[in-house]
Short mmCIF file of C-alpha atoms in Angstrom, two decimals:
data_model
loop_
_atom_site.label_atom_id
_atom_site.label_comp_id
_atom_site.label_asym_id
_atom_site.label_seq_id
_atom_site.Cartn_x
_atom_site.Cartn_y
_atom_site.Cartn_z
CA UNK A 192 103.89 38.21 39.10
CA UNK A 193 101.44 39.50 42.08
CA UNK A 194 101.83 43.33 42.36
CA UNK A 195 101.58 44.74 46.25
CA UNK A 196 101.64 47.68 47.79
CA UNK A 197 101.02 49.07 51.18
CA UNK A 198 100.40 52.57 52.30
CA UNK A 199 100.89 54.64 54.01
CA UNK A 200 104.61 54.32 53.58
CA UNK A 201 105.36 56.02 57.36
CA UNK A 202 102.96 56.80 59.96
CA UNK A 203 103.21 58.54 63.16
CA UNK A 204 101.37 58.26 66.30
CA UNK A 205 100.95 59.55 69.35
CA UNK A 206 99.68 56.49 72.18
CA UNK A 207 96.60 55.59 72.76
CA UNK A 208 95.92 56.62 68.84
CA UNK A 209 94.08 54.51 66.08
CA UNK A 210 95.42 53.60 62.96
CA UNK A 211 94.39 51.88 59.76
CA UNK A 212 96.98 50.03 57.24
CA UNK A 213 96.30 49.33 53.75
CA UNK A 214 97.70 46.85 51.60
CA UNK A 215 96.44 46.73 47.97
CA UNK A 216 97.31 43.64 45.44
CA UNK A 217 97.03 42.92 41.77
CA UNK A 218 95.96 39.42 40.95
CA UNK A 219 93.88 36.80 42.51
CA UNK A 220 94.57 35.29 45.57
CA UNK A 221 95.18 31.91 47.49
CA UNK A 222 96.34 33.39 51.15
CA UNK A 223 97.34 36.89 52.13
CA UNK A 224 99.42 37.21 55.92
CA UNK A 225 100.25 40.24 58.16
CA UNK A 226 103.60 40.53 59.79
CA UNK A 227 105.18 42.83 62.01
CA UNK A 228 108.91 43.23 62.20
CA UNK A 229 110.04 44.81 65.50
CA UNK A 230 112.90 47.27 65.96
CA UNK A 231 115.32 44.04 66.43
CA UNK A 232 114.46 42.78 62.91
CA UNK A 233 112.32 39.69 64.53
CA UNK A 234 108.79 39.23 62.00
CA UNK A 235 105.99 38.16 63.62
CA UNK A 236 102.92 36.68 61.88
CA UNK A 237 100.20 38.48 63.13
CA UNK A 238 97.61 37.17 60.75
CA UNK A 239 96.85 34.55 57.99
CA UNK A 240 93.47 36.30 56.33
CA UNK A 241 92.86 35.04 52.34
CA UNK A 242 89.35 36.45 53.18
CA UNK A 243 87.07 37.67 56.29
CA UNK A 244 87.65 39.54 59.06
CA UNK A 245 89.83 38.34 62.30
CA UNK A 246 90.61 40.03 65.52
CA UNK A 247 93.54 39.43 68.08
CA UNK A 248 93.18 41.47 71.48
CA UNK A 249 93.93 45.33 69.92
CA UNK A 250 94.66 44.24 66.13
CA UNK A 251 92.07 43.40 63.58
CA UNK A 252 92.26 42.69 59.82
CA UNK A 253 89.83 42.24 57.00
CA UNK A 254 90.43 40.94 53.18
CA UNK A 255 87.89 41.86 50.59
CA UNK A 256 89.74 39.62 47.74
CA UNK A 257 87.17 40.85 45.43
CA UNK A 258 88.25 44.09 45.45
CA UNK A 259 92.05 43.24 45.94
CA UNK A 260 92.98 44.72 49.10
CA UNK A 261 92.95 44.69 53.11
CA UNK A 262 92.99 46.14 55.92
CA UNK A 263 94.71 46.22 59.14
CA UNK A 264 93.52 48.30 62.00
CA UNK A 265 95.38 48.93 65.10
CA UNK A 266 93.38 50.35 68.00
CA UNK A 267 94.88 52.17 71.09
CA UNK A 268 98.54 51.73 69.91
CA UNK A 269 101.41 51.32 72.61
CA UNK A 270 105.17 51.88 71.61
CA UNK A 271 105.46 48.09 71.68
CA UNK A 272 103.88 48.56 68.24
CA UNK A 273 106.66 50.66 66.51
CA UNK A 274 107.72 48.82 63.77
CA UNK A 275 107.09 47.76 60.20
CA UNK A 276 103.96 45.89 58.84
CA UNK A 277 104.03 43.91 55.77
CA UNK A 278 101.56 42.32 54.16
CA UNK A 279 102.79 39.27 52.02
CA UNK A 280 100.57 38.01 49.10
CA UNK A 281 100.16 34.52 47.67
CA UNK A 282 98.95 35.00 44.20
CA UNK A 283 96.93 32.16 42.28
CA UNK A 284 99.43 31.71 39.67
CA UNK A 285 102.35 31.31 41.97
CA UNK A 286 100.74 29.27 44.66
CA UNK A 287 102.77 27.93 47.72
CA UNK A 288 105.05 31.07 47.68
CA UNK A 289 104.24 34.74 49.27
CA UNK A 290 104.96 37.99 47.83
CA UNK A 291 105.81 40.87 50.15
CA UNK A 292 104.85 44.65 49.98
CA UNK A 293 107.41 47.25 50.89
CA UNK A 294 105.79 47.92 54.51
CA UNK A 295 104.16 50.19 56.67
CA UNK A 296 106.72 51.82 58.79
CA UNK A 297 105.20 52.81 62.58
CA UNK A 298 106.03 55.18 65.25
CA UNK A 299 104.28 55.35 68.06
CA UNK A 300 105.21 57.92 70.82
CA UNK A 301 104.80 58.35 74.38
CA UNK B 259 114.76 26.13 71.61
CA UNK B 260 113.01 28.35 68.73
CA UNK B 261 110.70 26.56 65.77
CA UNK B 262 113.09 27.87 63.45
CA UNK B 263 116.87 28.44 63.82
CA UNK B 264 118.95 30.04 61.85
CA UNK B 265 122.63 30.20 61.97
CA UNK B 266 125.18 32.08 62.25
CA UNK B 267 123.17 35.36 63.68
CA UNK B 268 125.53 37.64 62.18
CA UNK B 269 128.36 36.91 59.55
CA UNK B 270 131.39 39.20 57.91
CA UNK B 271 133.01 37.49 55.27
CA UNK B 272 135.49 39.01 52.40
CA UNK B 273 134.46 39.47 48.68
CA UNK B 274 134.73 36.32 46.94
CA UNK B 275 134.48 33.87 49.92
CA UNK B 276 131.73 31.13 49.72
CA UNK B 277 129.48 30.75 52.75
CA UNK B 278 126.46 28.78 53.94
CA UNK B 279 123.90 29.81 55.71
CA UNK B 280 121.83 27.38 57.68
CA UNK B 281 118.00 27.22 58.62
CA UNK B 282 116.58 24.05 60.79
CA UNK B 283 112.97 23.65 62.05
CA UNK B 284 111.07 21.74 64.91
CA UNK B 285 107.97 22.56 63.24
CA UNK B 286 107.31 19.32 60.77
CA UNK B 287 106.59 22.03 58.04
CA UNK B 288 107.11 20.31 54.53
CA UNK B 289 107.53 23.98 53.32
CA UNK B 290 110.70 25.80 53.87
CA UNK B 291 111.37 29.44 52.20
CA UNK B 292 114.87 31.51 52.39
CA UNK B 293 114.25 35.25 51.89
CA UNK B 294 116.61 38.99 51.45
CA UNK B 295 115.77 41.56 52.86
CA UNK B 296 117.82 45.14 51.86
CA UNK B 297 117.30 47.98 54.31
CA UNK B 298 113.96 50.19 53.67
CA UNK B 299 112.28 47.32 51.19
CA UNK B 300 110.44 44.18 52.06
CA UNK B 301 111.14 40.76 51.27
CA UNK B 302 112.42 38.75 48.32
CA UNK B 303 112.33 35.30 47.83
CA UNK B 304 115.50 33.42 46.84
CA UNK B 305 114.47 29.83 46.87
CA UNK B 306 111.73 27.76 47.60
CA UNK B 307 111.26 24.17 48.63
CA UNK B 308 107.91 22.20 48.98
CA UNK B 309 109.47 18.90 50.37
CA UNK B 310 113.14 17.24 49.83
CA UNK B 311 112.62 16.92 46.16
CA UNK B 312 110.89 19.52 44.95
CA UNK B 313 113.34 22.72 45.02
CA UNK B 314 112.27 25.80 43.00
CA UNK B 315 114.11 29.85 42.42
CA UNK B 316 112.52 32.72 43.45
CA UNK B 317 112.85 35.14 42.06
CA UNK B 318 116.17 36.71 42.83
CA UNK B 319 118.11 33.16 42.55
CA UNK B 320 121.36 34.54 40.65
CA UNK B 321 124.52 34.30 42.78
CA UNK B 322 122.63 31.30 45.21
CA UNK B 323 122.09 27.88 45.67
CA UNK B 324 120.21 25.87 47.70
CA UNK B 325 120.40 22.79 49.76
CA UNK B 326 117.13 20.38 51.62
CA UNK B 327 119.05 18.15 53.23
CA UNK B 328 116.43 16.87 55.03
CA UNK B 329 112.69 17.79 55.86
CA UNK B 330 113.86 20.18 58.58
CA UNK B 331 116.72 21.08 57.16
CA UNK B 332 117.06 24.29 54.52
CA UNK B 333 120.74 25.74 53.69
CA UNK B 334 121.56 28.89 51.42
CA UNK B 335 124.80 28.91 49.74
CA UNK B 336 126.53 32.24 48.47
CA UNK B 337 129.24 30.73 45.82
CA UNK B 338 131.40 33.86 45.41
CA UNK B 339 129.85 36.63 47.71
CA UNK B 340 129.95 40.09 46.71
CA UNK B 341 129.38 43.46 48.58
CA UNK B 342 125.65 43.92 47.12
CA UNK B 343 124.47 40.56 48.77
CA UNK B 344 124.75 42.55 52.03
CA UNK B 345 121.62 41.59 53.32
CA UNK B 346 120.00 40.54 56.34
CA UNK B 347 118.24 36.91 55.58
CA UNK B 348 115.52 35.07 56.79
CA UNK B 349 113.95 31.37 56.56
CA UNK B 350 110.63 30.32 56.80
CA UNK B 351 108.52 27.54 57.10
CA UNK B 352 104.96 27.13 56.73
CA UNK B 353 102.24 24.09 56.44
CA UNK B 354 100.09 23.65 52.48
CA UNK B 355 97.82 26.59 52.98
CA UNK B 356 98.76 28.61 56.68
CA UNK B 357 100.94 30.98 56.84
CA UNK B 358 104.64 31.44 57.46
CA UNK B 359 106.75 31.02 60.60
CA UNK B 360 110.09 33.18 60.46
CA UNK B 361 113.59 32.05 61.98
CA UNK B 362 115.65 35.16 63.81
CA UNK B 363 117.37 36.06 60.44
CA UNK B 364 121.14 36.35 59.60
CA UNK B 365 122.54 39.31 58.97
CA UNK B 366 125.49 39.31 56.38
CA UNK B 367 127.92 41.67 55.43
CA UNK B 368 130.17 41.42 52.36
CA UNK B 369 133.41 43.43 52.49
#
């Protein structure tokens, strides 16, 4: 099946900082989403992004499926951000089901 | 209410016990998804279901079964838990081609 893997692994911040997410895949794809799971365990789609670039207020992501990866890019971070991001994959050959990375976990401090 | 419910939020059960775990949905999505997750790791799929008759394994299906009793409906059986299905699991639903909408999650422990 669809390899993917995200780096960094752990990332620290202080607020106000900017950070960029990478999450690289092996295989074609149909759909690729962005989650973030908050300290309570609660995921949270934060993007659906097969291809293209889409923003939401301090979050942005962008999907160059040619190259098998994307991006997500977090501008200004708060402490509401700590957490863990995971990308989840959708390869061609197994449509209609997602396969998650390992995730990105974030710290963000005061 | 939430899109998608899960129950029971939190479960201890002994070795050998078989328990259900129960996912409904508001949303009208013909897709429903259960998912482990162990601590530090992401997500595995257990089972799959694109509508009530069309049920498929993931790919850690060994030890599980699956129930879609209904479009809205999504229940994961453990026949004979052990201690390394100690997990914290989530449902999902999602439309043909958007992306997924995740219940609370149930977190299990298997003494």
């Amino acid at each position: 099946g669809i390899q993917v893997e995200q780096s960094p692994p752990d990332l620290i911040l202080q607020e106000g900082a900017n950070s960029t997410l990478r999450c690289n895949f092996s295989d074609s794809v149909n759909n690729l989403q962005w989650f973030h799971q908050n300290p309570w365990g609660q995921l949270i789609n934060l993007f659906y992004i097969p291809s293209g670039t889409k923003q939401n207020g301090r979050l942005s992501a962008t999907t160059v499926a040619t190259e098998r990866y994307s991006l997500l890019y977090i501008s200004s971070s708060q402490t509401t951000d700590s957490g863990v991001y995971f990308c989840a994959v959708e390869g061609r050959t197994n449509a209609g089901k997602s396969t998650f990375g390992d995730g990105t976990t974030l710290t963000v401090k005061p | 209410d939430a899109d998608v419910t899960q129950t029971p939020r939190n479960r201890i059960t002994k070795t050998g016990k078989r328990i259900m775990l129960e996912c409904s949905q508001t949303k009208g999505h013909d897709r429903m998804y259960w998912y482990r997750q162990d601590p530090g790791l992401g997500l595995r799929l257990i089972y799959y279901s694109f509508d009530v008759k069309d049920i498929n394994k993931g790919e850690i299906s060994d030890g599980y079964s699956v129930s879609r009793q209904a479009q809205a409906k999504f229940s994961l059986s453990l026949e004979s838990a052990i201690p390394n299905q100690t997990a914290l699991y989530f449902c999902a639903t999602s439309p043909r081609g958007y992306g997924y909408t995740f219940g609370s999650g149930t977190r299990l422990t298997v003494v």
